[in-house]
Tab-separated table of C-alpha atoms and ligand atoms in Angstrom:
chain	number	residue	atom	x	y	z
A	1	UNK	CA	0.000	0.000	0.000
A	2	UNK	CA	1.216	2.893	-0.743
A	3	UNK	CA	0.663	6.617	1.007
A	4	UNK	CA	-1.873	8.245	-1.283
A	5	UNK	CA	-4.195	4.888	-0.467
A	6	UNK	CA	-3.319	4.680	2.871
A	7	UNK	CA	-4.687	8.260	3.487
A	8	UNK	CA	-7.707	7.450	0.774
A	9	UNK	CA	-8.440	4.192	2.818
A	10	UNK	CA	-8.197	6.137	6.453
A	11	UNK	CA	-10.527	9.186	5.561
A	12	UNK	CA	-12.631	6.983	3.695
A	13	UNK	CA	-13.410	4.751	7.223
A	14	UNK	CA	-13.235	7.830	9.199
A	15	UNK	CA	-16.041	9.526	7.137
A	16	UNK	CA	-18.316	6.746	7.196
A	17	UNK	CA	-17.910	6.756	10.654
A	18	UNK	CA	-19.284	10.390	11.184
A	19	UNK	CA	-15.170	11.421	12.728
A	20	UNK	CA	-15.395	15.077	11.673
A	21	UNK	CA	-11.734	15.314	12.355
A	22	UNK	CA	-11.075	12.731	9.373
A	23	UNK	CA	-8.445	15.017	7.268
A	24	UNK	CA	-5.894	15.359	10.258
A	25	UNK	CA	-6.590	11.902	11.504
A	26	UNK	CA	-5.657	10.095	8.851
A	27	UNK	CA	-2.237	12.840	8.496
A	28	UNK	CA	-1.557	11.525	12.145
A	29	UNK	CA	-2.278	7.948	11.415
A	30	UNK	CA	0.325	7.915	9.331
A	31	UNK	CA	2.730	10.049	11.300
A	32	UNK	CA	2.251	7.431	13.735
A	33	UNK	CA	3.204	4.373	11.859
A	34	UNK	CA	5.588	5.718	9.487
A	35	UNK	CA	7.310	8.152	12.341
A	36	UNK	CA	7.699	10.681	9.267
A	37	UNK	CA	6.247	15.005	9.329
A	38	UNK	CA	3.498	16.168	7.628
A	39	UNK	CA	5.641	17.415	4.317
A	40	UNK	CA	7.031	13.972	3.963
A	41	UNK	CA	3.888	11.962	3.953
A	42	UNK	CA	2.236	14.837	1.260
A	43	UNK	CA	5.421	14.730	-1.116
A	44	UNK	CA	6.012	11.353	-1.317
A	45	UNK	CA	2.301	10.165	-2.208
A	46	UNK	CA	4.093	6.723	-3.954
A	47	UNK	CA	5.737	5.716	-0.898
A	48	UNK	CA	5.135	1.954	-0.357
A	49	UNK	CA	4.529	1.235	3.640
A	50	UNK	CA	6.335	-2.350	4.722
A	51	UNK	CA	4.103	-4.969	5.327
A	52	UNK	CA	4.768	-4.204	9.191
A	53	UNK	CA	3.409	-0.653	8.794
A	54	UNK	CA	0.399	-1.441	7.133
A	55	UNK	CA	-0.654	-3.812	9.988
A	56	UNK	CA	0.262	-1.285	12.373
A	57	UNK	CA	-1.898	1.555	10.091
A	58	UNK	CA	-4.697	-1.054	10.441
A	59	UNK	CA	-4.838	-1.595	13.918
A	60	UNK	CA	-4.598	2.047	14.465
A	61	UNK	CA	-7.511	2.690	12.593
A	62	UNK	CA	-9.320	0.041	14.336
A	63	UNK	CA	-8.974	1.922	17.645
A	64	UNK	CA	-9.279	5.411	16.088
A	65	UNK	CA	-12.929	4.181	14.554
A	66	UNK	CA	-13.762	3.128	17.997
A	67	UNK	CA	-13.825	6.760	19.451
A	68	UNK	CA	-9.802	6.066	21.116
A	69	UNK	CA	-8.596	9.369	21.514
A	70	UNK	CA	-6.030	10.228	19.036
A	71	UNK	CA	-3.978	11.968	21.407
A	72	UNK	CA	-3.657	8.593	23.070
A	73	UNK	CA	-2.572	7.069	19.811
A	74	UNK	CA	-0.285	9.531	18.874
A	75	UNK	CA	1.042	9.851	22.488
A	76	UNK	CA	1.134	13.308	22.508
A	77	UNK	CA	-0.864	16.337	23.025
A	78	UNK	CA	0.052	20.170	22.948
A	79	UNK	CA	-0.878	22.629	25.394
A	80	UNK	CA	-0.024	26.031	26.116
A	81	UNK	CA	2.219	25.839	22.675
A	82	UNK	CA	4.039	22.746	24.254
A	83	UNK	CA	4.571	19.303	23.581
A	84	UNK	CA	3.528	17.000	26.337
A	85	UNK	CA	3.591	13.035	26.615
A	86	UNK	CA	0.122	11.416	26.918
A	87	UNK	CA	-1.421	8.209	27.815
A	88	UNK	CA	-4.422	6.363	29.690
A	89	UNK	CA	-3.319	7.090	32.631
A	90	UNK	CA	-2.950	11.019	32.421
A	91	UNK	CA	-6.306	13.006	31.655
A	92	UNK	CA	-5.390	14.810	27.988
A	93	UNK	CA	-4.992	18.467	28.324
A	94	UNK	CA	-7.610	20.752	27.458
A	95	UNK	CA	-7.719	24.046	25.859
A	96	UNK	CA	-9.607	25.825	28.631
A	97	UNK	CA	-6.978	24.895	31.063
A	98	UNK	CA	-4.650	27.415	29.306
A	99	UNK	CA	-6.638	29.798	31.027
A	100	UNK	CA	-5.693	28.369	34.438
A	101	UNK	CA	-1.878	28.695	33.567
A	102	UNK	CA	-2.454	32.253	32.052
A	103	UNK	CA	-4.084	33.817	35.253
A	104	UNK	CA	-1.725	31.191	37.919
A	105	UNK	CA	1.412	33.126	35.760
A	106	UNK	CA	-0.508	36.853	35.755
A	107	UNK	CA	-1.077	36.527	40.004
A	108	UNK	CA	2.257	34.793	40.186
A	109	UNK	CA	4.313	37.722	38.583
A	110	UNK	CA	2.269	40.038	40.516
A	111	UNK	CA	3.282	38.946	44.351
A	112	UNK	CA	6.243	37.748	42.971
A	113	UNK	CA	5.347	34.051	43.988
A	114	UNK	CA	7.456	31.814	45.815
A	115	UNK	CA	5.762	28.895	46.483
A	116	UNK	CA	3.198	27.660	43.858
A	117	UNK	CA	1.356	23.916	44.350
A	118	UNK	CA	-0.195	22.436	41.175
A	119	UNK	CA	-2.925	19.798	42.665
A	120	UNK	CA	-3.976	16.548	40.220
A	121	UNK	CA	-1.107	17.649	38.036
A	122	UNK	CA	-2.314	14.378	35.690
A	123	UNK	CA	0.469	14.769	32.389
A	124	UNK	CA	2.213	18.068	34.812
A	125	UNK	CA	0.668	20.232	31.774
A	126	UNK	CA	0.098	23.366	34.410
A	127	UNK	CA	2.762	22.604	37.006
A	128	UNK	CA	5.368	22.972	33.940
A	129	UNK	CA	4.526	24.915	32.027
A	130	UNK	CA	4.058	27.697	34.854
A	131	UNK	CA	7.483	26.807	36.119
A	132	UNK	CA	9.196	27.269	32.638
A	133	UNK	CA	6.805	30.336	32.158
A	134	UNK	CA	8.267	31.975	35.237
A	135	UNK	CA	11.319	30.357	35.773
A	136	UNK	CA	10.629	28.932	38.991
A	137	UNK	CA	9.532	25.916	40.967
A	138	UNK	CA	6.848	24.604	41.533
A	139	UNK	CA	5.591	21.386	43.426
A	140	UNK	CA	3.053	18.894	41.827
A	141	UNK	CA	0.747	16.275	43.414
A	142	UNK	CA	-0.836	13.040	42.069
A	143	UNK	CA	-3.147	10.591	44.013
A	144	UNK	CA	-1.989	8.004	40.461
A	145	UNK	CA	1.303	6.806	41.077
A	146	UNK	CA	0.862	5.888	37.073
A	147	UNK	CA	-0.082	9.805	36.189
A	148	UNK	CA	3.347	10.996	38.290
A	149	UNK	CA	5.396	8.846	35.803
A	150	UNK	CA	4.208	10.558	32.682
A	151	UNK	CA	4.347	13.923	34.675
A	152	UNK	CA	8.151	13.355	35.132
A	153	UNK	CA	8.890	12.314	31.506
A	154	UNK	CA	7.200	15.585	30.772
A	155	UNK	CA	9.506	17.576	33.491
A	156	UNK	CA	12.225	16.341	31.851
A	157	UNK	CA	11.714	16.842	28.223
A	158	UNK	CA	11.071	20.287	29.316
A	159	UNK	CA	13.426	20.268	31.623
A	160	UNK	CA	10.968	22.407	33.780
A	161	UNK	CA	12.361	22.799	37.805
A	162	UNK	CA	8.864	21.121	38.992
A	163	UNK	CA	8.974	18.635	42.067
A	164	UNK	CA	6.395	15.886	42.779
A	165	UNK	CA	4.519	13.993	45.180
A	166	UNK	CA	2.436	11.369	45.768
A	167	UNK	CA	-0.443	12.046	47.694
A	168	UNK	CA	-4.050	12.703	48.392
A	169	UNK	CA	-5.490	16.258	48.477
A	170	UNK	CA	-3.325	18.730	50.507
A	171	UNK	CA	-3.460	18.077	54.057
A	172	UNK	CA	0.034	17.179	53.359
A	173	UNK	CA	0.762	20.845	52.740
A	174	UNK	CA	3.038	21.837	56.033
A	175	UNK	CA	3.449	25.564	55.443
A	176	UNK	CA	1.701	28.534	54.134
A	177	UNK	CA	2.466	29.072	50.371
A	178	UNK	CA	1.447	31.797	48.121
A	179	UNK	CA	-0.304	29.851	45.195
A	180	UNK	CA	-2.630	26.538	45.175
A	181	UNK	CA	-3.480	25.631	41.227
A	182	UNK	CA	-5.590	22.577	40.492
A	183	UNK	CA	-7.578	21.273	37.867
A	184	UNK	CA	-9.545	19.120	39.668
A	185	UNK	CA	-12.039	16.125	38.898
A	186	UNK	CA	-15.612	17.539	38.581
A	187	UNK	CA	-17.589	15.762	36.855
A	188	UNK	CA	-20.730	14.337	38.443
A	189	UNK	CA	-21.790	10.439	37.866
A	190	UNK	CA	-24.426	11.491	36.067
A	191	UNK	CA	-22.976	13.938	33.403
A	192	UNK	CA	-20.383	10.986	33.033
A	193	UNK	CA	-22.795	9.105	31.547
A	194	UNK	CA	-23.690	11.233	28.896
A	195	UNK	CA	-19.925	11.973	27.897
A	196	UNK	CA	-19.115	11.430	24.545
A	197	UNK	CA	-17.506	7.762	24.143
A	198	UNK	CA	-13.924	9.338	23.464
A	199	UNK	CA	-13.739	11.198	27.068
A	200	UNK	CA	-14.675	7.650	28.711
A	201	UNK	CA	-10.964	6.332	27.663
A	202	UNK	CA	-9.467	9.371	30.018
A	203	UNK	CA	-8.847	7.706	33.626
A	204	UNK	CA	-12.004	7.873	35.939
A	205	UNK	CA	-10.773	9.006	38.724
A	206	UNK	CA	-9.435	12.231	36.967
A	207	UNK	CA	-12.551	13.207	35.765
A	208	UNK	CA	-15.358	11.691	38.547
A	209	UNK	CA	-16.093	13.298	41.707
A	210	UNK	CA	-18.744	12.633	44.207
A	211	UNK	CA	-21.389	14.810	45.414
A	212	UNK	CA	-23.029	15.639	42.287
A	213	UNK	CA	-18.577	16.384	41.205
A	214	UNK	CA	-18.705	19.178	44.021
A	215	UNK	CA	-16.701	17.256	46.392
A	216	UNK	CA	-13.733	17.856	45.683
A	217	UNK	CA	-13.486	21.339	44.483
A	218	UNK	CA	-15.685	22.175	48.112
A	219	UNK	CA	-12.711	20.274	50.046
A	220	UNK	CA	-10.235	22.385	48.268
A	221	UNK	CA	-11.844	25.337	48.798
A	222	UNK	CA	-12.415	24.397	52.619
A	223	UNK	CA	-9.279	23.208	53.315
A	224	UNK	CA	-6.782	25.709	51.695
A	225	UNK	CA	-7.947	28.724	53.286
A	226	UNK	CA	-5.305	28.470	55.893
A	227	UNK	CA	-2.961	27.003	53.855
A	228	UNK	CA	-2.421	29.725	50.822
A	229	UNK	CA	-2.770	33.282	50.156
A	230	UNK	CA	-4.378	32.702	46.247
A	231	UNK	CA	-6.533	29.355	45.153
A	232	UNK	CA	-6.944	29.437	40.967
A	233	UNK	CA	-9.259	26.644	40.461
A	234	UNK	CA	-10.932	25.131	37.059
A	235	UNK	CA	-14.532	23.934	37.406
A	236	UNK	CA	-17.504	22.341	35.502
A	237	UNK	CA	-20.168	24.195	33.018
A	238	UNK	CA	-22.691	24.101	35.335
A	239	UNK	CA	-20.810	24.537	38.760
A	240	UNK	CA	-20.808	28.308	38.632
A	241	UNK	CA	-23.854	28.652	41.883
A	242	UNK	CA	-21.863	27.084	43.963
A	243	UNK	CA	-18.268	28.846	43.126
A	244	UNK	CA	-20.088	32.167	43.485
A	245	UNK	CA	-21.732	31.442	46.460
A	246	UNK	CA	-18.631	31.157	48.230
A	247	UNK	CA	-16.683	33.392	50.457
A	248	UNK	CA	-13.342	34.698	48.925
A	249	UNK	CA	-14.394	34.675	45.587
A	250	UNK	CA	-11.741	37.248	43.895
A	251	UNK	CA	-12.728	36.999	40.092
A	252	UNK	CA	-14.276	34.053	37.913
A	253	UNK	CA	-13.342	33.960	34.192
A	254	UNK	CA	-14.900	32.340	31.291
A	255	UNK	CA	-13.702	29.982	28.783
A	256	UNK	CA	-13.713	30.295	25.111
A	257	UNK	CA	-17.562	29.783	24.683
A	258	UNK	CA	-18.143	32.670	27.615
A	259	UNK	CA	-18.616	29.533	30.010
A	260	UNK	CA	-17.638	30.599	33.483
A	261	UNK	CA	-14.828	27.895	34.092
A	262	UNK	CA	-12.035	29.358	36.755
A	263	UNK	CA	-12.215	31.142	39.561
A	264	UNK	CA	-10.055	32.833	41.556
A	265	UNK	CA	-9.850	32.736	45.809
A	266	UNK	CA	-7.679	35.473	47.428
A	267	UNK	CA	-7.889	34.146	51.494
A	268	UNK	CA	-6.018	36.949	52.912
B	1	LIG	C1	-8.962	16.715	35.717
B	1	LIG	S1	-7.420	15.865	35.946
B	1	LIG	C2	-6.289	17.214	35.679
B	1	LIG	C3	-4.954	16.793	35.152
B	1	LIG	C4	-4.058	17.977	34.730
B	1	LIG	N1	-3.812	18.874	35.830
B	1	LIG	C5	-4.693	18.735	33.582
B	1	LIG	O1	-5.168	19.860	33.804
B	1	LIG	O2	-4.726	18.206	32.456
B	1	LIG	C6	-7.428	15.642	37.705
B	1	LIG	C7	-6.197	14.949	38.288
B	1	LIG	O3	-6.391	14.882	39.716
B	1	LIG	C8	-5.935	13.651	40.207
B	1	LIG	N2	-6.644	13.365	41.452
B	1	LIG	C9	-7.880	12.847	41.626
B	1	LIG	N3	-8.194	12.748	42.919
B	1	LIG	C10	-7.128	13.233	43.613
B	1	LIG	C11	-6.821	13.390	45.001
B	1	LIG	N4	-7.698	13.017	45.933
B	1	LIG	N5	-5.633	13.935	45.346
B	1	LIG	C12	-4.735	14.291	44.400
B	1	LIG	N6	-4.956	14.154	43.074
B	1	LIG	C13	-6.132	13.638	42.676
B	1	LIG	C14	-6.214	12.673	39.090
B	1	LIG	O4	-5.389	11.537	39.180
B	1	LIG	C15	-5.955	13.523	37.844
B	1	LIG	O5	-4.633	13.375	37.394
């Protein structure tokens, strides 16, 4: 098979299944298998794949017409105009998360932040790129043992100064620092259910939280009163009653579709 069929073949499948995103999945197919750029695979149309990379095209496009996130095939994702490692254990960065990085970096520079604590850091998307932003560094927490190890390769392809730890929410935090970041899980059981089939690939427990997916953006909120001066938090579509309700509140800003999505807690 050569390239020009191998792309025919791929959007072909991809159309019939209703993937809207057929054009660039069938470019990153074949980036995949044939570990070639973009400007190869479109000047060199005659190029005959081995028999090894058309098996490996095929059972690519298996999973890709199953709804598998092509991030997760690809193994990468960019955010924040960097690359970062990906897999199934790491939740795959989102564009409104930028926003979390852009307004940690904005409230960093102006206290001149010391001490900055990205919570769930999942690939370490927010915890490095801030660090590399600023230049300085910043400790990263995981309850998956699995996520930390695709945080690190991250840290050190970028070779961002970020530290992490294992552990469960932040009780572990000792002393007062002067920025708590976290892009926690919010979703609620119920709007899990009606996620689109590619999301349900992304770990559980990064995206599920109890109490209707309240819980634990209420426990950070509770507990890191005492334990920072700013709290920049991402929430769900629909959790903007409760964030507003609360005491603290400094600012809440919208995402891309004028959805409120962060909000900003100043406890001092
Ligand atoms: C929504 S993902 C965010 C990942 C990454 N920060 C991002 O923005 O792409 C939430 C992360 O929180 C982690 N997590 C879930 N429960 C936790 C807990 N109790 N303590 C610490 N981390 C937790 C998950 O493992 C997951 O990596």
């Amino acid at each position: 098979m050569k390239i020009r069929e191998a792309i025919k073949i791929s959007i072909k499948q991809f159309k019939q299944a209703n993937i809207g995103t057929y054009g660039n999945d069938a470019m990153n197919l074949l980036k995949t298998v044939l570990k070639k750029d973009e400007i190869f695979i479109l000047t060199n149309p005659n190029y005959k794949l081995s028999d090894e990379q058309e098996k490996h095209l095929y059972t690519l496009l298996k999973k890709r017409l199953m709804l598998y996130p092509m991030a997760y095939i690809t193994g990468k994702k960019e955010f924040y105009g960097l690359e970062f490692l990906v897999n199934e254990h790491v939740l795959i960065p989102r564009p409104e998360t930028e926003i979390v990085v852009e307004e940690t970096i904005k409230i960093a520079k102006t206290i001149n932040a010391e001490n900055i604590i990205d919570i769930g850091t999942g690939s370490g998307c927010i915890a490095i790129t801030v660090s590399n932003i600023l230049n300085k560094k910043v400790l990263a927490s995981d309850i998956s043992k699995s996520a930390l190890y695709v945080a690190k390769l991250n840290r050190d392809r970028h070779k961002a100064k970020v530290d992490f730890i294992l552990s469960n929410g932040i009780d572990w935090i000792r002393k007062k620092v002067d920025i708590i970041v976290s892009n926690p899980p919010y979703v609620s059981k119920k709007d899990y259910l009606n996620l689109s089939k590619d999301v349900k690939y992304e770990p559980k427990e990064a995206l599920i939280s109890e109490d209707g997916g309240l819980s634990f953006i209420k426990y950070l909120i509770e507990h890191s009163k005492s334990l920072t001066k700013y709290l920049i938090l991402e929430f769900g579509y629909n959790q903007s009653p409760l964030i507003r309700s609360q005491n603290y509140l400094l600012k809440i800003l919208k995402d891309l579709s004028g959805i409120d999505r962060v909000a900003v807690f100043k406890f001092f």
